[in-house]
Coordinates of C-alpha atoms in Angstrom, one line a residue:
X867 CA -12.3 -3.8 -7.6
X868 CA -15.6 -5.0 -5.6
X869 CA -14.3 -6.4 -2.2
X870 CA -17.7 -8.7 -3.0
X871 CA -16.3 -11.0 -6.2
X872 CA -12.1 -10.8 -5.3
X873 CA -11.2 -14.3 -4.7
X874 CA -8.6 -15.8 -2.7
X875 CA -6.4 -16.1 -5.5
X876 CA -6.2 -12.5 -6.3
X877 CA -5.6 -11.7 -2.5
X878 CA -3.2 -14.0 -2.7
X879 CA -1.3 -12.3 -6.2
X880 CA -1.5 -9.1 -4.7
X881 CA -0.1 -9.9 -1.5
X882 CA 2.9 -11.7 -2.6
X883 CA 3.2 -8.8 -5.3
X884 CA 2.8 -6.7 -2.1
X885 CA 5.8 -8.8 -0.1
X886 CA 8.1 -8.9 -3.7
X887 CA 8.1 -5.7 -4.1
X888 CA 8.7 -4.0 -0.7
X889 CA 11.6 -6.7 -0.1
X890 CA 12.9 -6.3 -3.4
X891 CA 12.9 -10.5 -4.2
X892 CA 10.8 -12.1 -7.1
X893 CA 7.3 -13.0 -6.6
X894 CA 7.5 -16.3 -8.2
X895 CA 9.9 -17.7 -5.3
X896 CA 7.3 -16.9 -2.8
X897 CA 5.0 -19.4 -1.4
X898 CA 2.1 -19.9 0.5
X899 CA 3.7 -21.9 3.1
X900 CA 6.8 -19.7 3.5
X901 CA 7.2 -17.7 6.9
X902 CA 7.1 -13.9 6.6
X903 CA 10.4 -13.5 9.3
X904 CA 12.1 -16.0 6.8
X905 CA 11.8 -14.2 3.3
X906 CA 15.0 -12.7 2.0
X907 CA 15.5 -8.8 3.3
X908 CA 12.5 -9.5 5.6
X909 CA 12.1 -7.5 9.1
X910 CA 9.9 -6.3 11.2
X911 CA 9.4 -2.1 9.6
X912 CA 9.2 -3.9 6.2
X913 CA 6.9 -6.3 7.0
X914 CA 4.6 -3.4 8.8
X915 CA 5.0 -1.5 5.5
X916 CA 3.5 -4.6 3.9
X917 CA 0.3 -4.9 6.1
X918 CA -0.2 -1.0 5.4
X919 CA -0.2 -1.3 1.9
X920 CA -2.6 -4.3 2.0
X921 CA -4.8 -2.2 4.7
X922 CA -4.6 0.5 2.3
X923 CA -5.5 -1.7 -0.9
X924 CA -8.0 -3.1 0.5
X925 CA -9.5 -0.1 3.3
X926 CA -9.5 -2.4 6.0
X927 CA -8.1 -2.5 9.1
X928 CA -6.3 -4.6 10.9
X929 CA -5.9 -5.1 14.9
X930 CA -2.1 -5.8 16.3
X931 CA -3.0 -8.9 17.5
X932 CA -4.3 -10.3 14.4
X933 CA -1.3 -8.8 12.7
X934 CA 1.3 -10.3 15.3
X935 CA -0.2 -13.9 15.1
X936 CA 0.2 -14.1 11.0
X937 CA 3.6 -16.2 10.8
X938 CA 3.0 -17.6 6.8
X939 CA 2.2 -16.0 3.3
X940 CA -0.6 -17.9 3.8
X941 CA -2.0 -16.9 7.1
X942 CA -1.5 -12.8 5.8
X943 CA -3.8 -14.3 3.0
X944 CA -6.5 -15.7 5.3
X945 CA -6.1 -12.1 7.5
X946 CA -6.6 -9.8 4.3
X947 CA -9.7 -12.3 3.1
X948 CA -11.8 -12.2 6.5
X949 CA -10.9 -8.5 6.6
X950 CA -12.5 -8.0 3.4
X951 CA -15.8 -9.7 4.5
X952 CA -14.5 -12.9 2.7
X953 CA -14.6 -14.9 5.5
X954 CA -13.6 -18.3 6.2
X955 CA -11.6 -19.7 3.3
X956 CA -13.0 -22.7 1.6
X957 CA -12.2 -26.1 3.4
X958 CA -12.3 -24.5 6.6

């Protein structure tokens, strides 16, 4: 998939695919405005198995800072969509 034409929605499937499957909860009761630390089975290898996989998905990197100030599903959105040259999201 072109980094170019993925929207903000599909970032945001994938990564709450992403966080679903590697804490083993359903997808549908995760939502943007949840905090990573409060997701059922959530901690902090899993949630730096998450942020690989997304790096990985997406071959982008990301520094420790960025990744240590993400507290919501949503702010791990915004992080993946810069990273991916999508820059500031819309209303911004």
């Amino acid at each position: 998939m072109s980094t170019d034409t993925t929207t903000r929605e599909e970032i945001a499937a994938t990564t709450t695919e992403t966080l679903a499957a590697e804490l083993k909860i359903s997808a549908d009761g995760i939502g943007p405005a949840d905090v990573l630390r409060d997701l059922p089975g959530a901690d902090s290898m899993k949630m730096l198995r998450v942020v690989s996989k997304l790096e990985r998905r997406w071959d982008v990197e990301f520094e420790d800072e960025e990744i240590f100030a993400v507290k919501t599903v949503d702010e791990l959105v915004t992080l993946v969509q810069k990273g991916i040259g999508g820059g500031e999201p819309a209303g911004s």
